[in-house]
Tab-separated table of C-alpha atoms in Angstrom:
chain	number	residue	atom	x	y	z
A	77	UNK	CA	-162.637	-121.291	-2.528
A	78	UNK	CA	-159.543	-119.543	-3.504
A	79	UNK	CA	-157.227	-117.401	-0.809
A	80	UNK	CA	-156.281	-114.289	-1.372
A	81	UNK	CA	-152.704	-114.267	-3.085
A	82	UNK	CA	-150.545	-111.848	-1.091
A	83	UNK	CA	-146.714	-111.176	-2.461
A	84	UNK	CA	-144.547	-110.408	0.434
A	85	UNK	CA	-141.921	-108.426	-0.967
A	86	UNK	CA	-138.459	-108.092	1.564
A	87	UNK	CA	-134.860	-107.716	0.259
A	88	UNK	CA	-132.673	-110.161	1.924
A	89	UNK	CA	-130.165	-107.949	3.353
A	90	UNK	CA	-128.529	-107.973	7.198
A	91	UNK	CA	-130.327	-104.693	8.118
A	92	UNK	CA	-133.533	-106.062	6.570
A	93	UNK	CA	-134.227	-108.509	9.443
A	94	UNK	CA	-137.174	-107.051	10.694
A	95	UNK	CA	-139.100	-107.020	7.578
A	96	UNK	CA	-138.162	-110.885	7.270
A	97	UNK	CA	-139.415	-111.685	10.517
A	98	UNK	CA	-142.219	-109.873	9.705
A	99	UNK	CA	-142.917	-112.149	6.990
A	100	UNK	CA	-141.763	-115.722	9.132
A	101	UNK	CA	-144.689	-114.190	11.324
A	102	UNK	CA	-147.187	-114.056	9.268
A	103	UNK	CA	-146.588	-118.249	8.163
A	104	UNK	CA	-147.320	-118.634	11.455
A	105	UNK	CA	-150.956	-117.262	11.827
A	106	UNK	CA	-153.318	-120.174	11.211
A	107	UNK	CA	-156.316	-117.690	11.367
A	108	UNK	CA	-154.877	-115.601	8.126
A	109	UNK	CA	-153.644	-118.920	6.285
A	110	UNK	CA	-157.347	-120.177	6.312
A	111	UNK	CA	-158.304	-116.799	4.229
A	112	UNK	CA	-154.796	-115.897	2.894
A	113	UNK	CA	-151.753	-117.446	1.272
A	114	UNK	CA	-148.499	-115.784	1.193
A	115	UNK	CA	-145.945	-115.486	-1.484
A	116	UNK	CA	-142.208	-114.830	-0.526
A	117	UNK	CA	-140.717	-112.633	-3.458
A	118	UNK	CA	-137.090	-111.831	-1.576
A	119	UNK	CA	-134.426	-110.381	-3.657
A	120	UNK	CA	-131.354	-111.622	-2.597
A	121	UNK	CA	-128.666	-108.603	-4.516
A	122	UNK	CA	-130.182	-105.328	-4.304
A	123	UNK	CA	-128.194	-102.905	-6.639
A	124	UNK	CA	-128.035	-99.556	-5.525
A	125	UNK	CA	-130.162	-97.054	-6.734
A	126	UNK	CA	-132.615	-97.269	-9.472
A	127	UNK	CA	-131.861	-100.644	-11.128
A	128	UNK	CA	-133.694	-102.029	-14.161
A	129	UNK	CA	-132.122	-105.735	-13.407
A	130	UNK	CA	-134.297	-105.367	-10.030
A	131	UNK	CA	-136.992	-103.904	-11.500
A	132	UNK	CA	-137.210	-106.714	-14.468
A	133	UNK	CA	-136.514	-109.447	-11.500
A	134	UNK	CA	-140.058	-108.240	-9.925
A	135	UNK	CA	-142.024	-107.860	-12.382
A	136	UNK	CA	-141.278	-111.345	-13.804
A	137	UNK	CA	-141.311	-112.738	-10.053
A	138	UNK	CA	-144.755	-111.066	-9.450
A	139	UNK	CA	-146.548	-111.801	-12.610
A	140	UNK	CA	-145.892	-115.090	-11.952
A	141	UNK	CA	-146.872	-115.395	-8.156
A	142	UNK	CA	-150.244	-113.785	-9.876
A	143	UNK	CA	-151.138	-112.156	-6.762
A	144	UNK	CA	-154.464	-110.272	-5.602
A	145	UNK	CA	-151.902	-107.858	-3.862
A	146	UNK	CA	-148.068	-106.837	-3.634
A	147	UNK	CA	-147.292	-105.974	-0.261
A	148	UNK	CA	-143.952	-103.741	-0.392
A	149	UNK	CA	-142.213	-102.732	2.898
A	150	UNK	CA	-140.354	-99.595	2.985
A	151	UNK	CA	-140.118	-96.613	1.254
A	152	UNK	CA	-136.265	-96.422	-0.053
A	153	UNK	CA	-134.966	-96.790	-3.668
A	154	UNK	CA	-135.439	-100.429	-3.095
A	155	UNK	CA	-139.186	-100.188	-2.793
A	156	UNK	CA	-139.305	-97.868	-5.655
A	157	UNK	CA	-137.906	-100.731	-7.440
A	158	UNK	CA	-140.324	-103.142	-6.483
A	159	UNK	CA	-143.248	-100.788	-7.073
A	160	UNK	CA	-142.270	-100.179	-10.617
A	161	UNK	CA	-141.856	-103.831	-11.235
A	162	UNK	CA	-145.170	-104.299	-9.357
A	163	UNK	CA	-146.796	-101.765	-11.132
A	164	UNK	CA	-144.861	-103.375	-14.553
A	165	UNK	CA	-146.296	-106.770	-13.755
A	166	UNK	CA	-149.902	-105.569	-13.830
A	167	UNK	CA	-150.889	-107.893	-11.149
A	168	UNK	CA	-152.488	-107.009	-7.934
A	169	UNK	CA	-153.060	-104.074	-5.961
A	170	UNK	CA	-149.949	-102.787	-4.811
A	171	UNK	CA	-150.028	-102.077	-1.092
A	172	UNK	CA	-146.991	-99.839	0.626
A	173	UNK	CA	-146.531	-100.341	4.345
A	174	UNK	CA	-144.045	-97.555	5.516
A	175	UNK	CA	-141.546	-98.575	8.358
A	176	UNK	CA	-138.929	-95.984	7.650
A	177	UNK	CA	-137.747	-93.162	5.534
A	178	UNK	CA	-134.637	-92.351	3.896
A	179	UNK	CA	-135.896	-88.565	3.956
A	180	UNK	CA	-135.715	-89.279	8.090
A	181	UNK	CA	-131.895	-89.559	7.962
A	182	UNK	CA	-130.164	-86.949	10.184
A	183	UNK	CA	-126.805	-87.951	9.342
A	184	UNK	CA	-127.838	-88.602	5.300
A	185	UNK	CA	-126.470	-86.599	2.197
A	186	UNK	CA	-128.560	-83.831	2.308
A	187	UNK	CA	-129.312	-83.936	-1.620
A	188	UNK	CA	-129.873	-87.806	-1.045
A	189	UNK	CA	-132.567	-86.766	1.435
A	190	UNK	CA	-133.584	-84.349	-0.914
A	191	UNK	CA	-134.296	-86.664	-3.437
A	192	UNK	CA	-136.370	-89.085	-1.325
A	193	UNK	CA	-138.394	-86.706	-0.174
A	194	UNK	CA	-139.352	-85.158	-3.424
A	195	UNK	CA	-138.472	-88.099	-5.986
A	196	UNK	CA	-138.699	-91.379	-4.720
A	197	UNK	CA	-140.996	-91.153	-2.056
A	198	UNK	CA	-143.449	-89.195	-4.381
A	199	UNK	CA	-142.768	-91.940	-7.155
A	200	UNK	CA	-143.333	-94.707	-4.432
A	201	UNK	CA	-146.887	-93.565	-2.847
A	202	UNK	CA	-148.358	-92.131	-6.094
A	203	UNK	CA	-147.703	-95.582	-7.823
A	204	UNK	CA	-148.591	-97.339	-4.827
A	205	UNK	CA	-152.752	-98.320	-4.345
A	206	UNK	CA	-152.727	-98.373	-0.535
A	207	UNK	CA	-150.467	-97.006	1.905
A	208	UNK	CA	-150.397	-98.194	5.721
A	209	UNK	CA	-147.759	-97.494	8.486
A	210	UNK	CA	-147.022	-99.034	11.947
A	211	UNK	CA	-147.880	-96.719	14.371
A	212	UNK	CA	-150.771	-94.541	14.735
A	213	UNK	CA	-150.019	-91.126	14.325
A	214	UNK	CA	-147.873	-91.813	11.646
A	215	UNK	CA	-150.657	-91.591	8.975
A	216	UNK	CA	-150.955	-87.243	10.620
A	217	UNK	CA	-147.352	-86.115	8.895
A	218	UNK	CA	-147.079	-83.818	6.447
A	219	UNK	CA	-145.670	-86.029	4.200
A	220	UNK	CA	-149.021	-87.964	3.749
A	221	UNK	CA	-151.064	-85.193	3.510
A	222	UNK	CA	-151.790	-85.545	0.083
A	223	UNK	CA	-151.907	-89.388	-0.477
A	224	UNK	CA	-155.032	-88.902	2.310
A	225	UNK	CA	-157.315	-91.112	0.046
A	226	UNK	CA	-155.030	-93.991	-0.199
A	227	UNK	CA	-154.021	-94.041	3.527
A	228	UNK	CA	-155.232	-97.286	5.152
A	229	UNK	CA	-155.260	-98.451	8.605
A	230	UNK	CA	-152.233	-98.216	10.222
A	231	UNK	CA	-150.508	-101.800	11.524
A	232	UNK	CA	-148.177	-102.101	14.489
A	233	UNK	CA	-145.012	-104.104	14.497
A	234	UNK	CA	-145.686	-107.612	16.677
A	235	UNK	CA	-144.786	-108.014	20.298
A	236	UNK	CA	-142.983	-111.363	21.188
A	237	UNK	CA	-143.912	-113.459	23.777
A	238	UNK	CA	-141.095	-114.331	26.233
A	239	UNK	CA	-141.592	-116.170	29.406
A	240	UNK	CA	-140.756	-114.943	32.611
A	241	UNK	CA	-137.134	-114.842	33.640
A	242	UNK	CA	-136.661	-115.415	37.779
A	243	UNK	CA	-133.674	-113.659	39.370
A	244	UNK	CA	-131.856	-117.158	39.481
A	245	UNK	CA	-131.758	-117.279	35.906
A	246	UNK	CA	-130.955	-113.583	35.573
A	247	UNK	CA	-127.919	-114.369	37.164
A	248	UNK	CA	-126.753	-117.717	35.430
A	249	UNK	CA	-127.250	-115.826	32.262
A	250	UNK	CA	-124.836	-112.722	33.599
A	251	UNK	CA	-122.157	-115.438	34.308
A	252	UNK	CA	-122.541	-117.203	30.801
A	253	UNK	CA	-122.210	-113.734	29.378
A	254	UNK	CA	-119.465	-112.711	31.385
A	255	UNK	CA	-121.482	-109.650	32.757
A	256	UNK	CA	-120.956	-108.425	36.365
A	257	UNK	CA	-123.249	-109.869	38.851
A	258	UNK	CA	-124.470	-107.595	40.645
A	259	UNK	CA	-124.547	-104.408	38.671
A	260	UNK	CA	-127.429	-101.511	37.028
A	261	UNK	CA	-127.097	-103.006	33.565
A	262	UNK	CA	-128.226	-100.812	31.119
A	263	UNK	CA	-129.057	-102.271	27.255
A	264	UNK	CA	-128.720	-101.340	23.964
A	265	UNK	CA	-129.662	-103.315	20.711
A	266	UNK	CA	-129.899	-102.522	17.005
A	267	UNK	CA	-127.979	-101.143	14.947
A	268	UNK	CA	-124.610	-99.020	15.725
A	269	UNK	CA	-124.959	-95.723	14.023
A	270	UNK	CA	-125.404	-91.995	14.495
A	271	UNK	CA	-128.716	-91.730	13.429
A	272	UNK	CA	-129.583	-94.604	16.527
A	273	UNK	CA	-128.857	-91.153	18.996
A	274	UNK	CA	-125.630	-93.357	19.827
A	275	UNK	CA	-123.125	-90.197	19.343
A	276	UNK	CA	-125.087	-88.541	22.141
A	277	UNK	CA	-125.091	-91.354	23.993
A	278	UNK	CA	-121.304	-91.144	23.899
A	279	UNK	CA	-121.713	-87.876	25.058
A	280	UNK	CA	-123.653	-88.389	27.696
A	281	UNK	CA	-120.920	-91.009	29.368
A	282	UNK	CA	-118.346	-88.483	29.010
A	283	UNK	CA	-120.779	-85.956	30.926
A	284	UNK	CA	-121.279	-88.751	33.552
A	285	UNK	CA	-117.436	-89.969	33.795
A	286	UNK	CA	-117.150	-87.820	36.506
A	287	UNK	CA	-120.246	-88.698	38.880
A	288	UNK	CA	-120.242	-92.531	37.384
A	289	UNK	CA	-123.217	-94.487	39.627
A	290	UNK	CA	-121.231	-96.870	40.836
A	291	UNK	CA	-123.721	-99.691	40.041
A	292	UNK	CA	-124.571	-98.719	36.369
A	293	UNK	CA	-122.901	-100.711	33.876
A	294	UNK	CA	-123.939	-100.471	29.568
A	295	UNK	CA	-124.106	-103.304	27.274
A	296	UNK	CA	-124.108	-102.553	23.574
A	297	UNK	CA	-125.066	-105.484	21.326
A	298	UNK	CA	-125.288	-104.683	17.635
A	299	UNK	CA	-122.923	-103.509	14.658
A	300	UNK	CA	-123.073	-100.527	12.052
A	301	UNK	CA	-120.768	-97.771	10.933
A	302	UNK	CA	-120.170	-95.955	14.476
A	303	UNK	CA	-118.917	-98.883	16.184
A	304	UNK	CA	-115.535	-98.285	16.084
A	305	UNK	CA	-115.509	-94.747	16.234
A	306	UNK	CA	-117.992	-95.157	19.613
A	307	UNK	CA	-115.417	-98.024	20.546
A	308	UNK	CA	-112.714	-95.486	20.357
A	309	UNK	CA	-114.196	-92.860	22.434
A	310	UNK	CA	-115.246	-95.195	24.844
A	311	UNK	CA	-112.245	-96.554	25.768
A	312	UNK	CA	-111.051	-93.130	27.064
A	313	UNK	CA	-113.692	-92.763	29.783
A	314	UNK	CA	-112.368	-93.004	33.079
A	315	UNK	CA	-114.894	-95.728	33.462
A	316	UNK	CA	-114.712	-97.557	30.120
A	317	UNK	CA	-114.867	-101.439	31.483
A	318	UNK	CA	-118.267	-100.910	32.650
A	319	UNK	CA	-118.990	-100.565	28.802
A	320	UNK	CA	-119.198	-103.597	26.878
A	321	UNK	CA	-119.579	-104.238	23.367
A	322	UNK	CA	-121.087	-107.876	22.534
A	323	UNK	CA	-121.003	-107.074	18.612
A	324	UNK	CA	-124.003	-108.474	16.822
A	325	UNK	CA	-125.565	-111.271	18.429
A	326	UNK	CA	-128.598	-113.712	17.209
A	327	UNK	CA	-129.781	-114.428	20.478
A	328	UNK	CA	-131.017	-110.816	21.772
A	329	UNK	CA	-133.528	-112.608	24.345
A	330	UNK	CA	-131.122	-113.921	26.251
A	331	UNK	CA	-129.431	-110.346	26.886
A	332	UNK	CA	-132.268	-108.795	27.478
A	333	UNK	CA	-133.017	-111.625	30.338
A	334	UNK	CA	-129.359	-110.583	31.952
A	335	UNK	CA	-130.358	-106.567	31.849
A	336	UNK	CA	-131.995	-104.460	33.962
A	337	UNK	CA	-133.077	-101.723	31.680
A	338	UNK	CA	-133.080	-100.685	28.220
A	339	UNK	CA	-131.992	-98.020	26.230
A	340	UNK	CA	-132.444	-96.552	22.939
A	341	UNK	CA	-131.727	-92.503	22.279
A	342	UNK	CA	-132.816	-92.688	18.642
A	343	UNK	CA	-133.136	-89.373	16.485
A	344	UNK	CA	-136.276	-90.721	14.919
A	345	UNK	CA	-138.340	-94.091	14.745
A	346	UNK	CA	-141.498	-95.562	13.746
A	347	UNK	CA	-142.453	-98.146	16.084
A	348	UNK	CA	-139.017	-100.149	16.992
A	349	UNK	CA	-138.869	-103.715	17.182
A	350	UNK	CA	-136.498	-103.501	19.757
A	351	UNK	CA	-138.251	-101.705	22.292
A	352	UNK	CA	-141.047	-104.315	21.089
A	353	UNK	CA	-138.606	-106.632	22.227
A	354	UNK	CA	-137.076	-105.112	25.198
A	355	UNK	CA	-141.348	-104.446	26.729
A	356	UNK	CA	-141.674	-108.700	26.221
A	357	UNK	CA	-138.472	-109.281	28.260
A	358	UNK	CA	-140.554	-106.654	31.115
A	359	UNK	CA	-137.503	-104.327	30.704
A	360	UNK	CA	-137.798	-100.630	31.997
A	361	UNK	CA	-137.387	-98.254	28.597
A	362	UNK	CA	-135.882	-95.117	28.799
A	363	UNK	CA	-136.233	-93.951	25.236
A	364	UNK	CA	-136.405	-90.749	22.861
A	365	UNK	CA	-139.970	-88.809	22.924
A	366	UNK	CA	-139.430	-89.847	18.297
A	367	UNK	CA	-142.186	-91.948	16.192
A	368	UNK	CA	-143.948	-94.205	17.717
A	369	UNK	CA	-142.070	-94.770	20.787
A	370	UNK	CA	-144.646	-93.140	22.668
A	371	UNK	CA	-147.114	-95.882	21.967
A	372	UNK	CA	-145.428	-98.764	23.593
A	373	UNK	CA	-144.115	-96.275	26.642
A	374	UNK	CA	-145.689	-94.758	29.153
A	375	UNK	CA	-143.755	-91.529	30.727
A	376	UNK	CA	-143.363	-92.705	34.220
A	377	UNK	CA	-145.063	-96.268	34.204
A	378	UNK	CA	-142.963	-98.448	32.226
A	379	UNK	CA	-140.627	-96.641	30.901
A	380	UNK	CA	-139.295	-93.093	30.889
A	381	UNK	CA	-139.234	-90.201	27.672
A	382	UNK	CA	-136.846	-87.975	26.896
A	383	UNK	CA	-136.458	-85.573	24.103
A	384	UNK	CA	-134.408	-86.489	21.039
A	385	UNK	CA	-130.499	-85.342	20.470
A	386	UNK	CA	-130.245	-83.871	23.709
A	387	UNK	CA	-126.656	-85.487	25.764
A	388	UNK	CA	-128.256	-84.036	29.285
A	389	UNK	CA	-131.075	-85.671	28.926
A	390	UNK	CA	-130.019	-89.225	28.399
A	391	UNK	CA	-127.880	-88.312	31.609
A	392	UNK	CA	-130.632	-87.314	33.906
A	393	UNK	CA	-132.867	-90.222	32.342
A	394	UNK	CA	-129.780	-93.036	33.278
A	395	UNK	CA	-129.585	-91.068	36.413
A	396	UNK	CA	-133.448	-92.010	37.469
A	397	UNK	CA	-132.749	-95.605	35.890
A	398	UNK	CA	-130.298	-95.623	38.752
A	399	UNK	CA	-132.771	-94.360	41.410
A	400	UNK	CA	-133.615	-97.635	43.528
A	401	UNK	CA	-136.804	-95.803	44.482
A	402	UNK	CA	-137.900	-94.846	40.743
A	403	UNK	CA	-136.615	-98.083	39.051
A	404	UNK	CA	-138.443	-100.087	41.661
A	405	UNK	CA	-141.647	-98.309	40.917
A	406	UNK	CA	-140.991	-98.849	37.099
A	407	UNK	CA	-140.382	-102.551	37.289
A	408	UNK	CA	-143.750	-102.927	39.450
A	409	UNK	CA	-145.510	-101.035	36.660
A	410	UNK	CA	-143.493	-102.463	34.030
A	411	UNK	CA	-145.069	-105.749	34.971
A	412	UNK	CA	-149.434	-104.548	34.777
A	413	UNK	CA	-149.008	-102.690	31.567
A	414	UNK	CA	-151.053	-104.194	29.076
A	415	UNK	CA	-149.337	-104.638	25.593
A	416	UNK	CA	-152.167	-106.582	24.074
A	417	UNK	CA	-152.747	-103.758	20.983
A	418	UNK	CA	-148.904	-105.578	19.864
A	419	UNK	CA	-150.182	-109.395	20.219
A	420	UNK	CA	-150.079	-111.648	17.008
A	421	UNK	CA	-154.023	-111.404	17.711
A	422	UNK	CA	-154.561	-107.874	17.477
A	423	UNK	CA	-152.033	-107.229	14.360
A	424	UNK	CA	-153.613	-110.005	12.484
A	425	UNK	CA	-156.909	-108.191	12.951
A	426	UNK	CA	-155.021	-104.809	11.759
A	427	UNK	CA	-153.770	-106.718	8.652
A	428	UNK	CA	-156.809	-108.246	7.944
A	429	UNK	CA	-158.662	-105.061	7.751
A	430	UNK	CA	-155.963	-103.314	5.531
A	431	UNK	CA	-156.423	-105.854	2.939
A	432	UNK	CA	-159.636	-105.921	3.261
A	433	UNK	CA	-160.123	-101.674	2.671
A	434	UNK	CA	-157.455	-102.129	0.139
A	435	UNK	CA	-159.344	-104.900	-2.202
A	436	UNK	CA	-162.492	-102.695	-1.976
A	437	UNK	CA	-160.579	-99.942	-3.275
């Protein structure tokens, strides 16, 4: 019996990493390879805008993967792109699975935003057969309100599994890193930019310079535009050595594993792979109240909210990370929470039954 041809569309770019994992992941489910085989189509030099070289170089790489459906990630001029080659191609049914929006960008030309909200992401989901996102209460904005007859099940980003990490290790891993042994290290990972919350972050430490908890020390691992802007104002805090900056890094795990909590004050999300990530390492979260954060954390159980682009609050909420009392309480917690709805299990069955609603369609 034939499988079901699937195109897995990604552009290979260094900000596009979660969509390839994404991908990697799905070569690993045996249960989906037995019903479904997957096509890479990766386009290796995006162009900028619309682009009819892109355009031509999926439809020509789809019609001849021949699939039963193109499965596009995003919803930026790239996606457009692959849509209209998709849609070009005339093969398959051309599935949209949204994990971000340029129309979401804070710090973003405000005609650019303009027209992705009322161009390209228009162009995108009209075109499109099926659209899913990754979290559930994505699928209630505005902006979907009238696509309601193509919205599909929603799929959530995977959880990895990482083993346990004893105090022992904890602290051979803080002297390989050249972290301080016995301090409140706070994390941050992904990428370095304003629209990460990372200017109010900065913010924040200047609001805290003067009332420092002596044990709290943050580690920011990633790259982007803000770094050396956020480098620069960091350095002038009274405190700034108990700020690090490990750049980009390819082993995450193994910060994570040194860290005591992490930390992400994002001005919007959709369900982050790095608060995935941080949950598997049984990290504490204190994160912005944006997207889907709220289902992975709990107020109060493993992690703590706060409301978005607000400088006091990631103060009060580093404050309470700093709180023997409420951090021990969190890491008990931290530890029974149940993440099972983000195993490789459960988002195969999501997947499955996208494709599935999406063929009958």
């Amino acid at each position: 019996m034939r499988k079901i041809r699937v195109v897995q569309q990604y552009v290979n770019a260094a900000n596009n990493g979660g969509l390839k994992t994404e991908y990697e992941a799905l070569n690993n489910r045996k249960n989906l390879l037995d019903e479904y085989e997957f096509i890479p189509v990766v386009l290796n030099n995006c162009h900028c805008g619309l682009s009819l070289s892109d355009i031509r170089f999926y439809r020509r790489a789809i019609g001849k993967a021949d699939p039963d459906i193109v499965h596009i990630r995003g919803a930026g001029m790239e996606s457009l792109n692959a849509v209209l080659g998709a849609k070009l191609s005339g093969s398959g049914k051309i599935l949209v699975t949204v994990h971000g929006m340029f129309s979401d960008l804070v710090y973003y030309s405000p005609i650019k935003r303009w027209v992705c909200r009322y161009v390209v992401e228009p162009m995108i989901f009209g075109l499109s057969d099926g659209i899913s996102c990754v979290y559930e209460r994505a699928a209630q904005r505005d902006v979907f309100r009238r696509y309601r007859k193509k919205m599909l099940p929603f799929v959530y980003n995977r959880m990895p599994q990482y083993p346990d990490c004893s105090a022992e290790e904890k602290r051979a891993l803080r002297k390989e890193l050249n972290l301080p042994e016995n301090a409140r290290i706070g994390i941050y990972v992904g990428r370095v930019t304003k629209e990460k919350g990372l200017s109010y972050l900065v913010d924040a430490l200047k609001q805290l310079d003067e009332s420092w908890p002596p044990e709290l020390c943050l580690l920011i691992v990633g790259n982007g535009d803000y770094l050396q802007e956020m480098q620069s104002e960091c350095a002038a805090l009274r405190h700034a050595k108990r700020v690090i900056f490990a750049g980009q890094q390819e082993q995450i795990q193994k910060y994570l594993n040194a860290s005591d909590f992490f930390l992400s004050p994002s001005l919007h999300e959709n369900l982050s792979i790095s608060i995935l990530e941080a949950c598997a390492a049984k990290l504490p979260c204190l994160v912005t109240d944006v997207g889907g954060n709220s289902e992975i954390i709990e107020n109060g159980k493993n992690g703590l909210m706060i409301k978005p682009y607000s400088a006091k609050a990631i103060v009060d909420g580093i404050k309470k990370m700093c709180c023997i009392s409420t951090y021990i309480a969190l890491e008990k917690n931290i530890c029974k929470t149940d993440y099972r709805k983000f195993s490789g299990e459960q988002v195969d069955k999501q997947l499955e039954s996208v494709y599935s609603y999406l063929l009958k369609l």
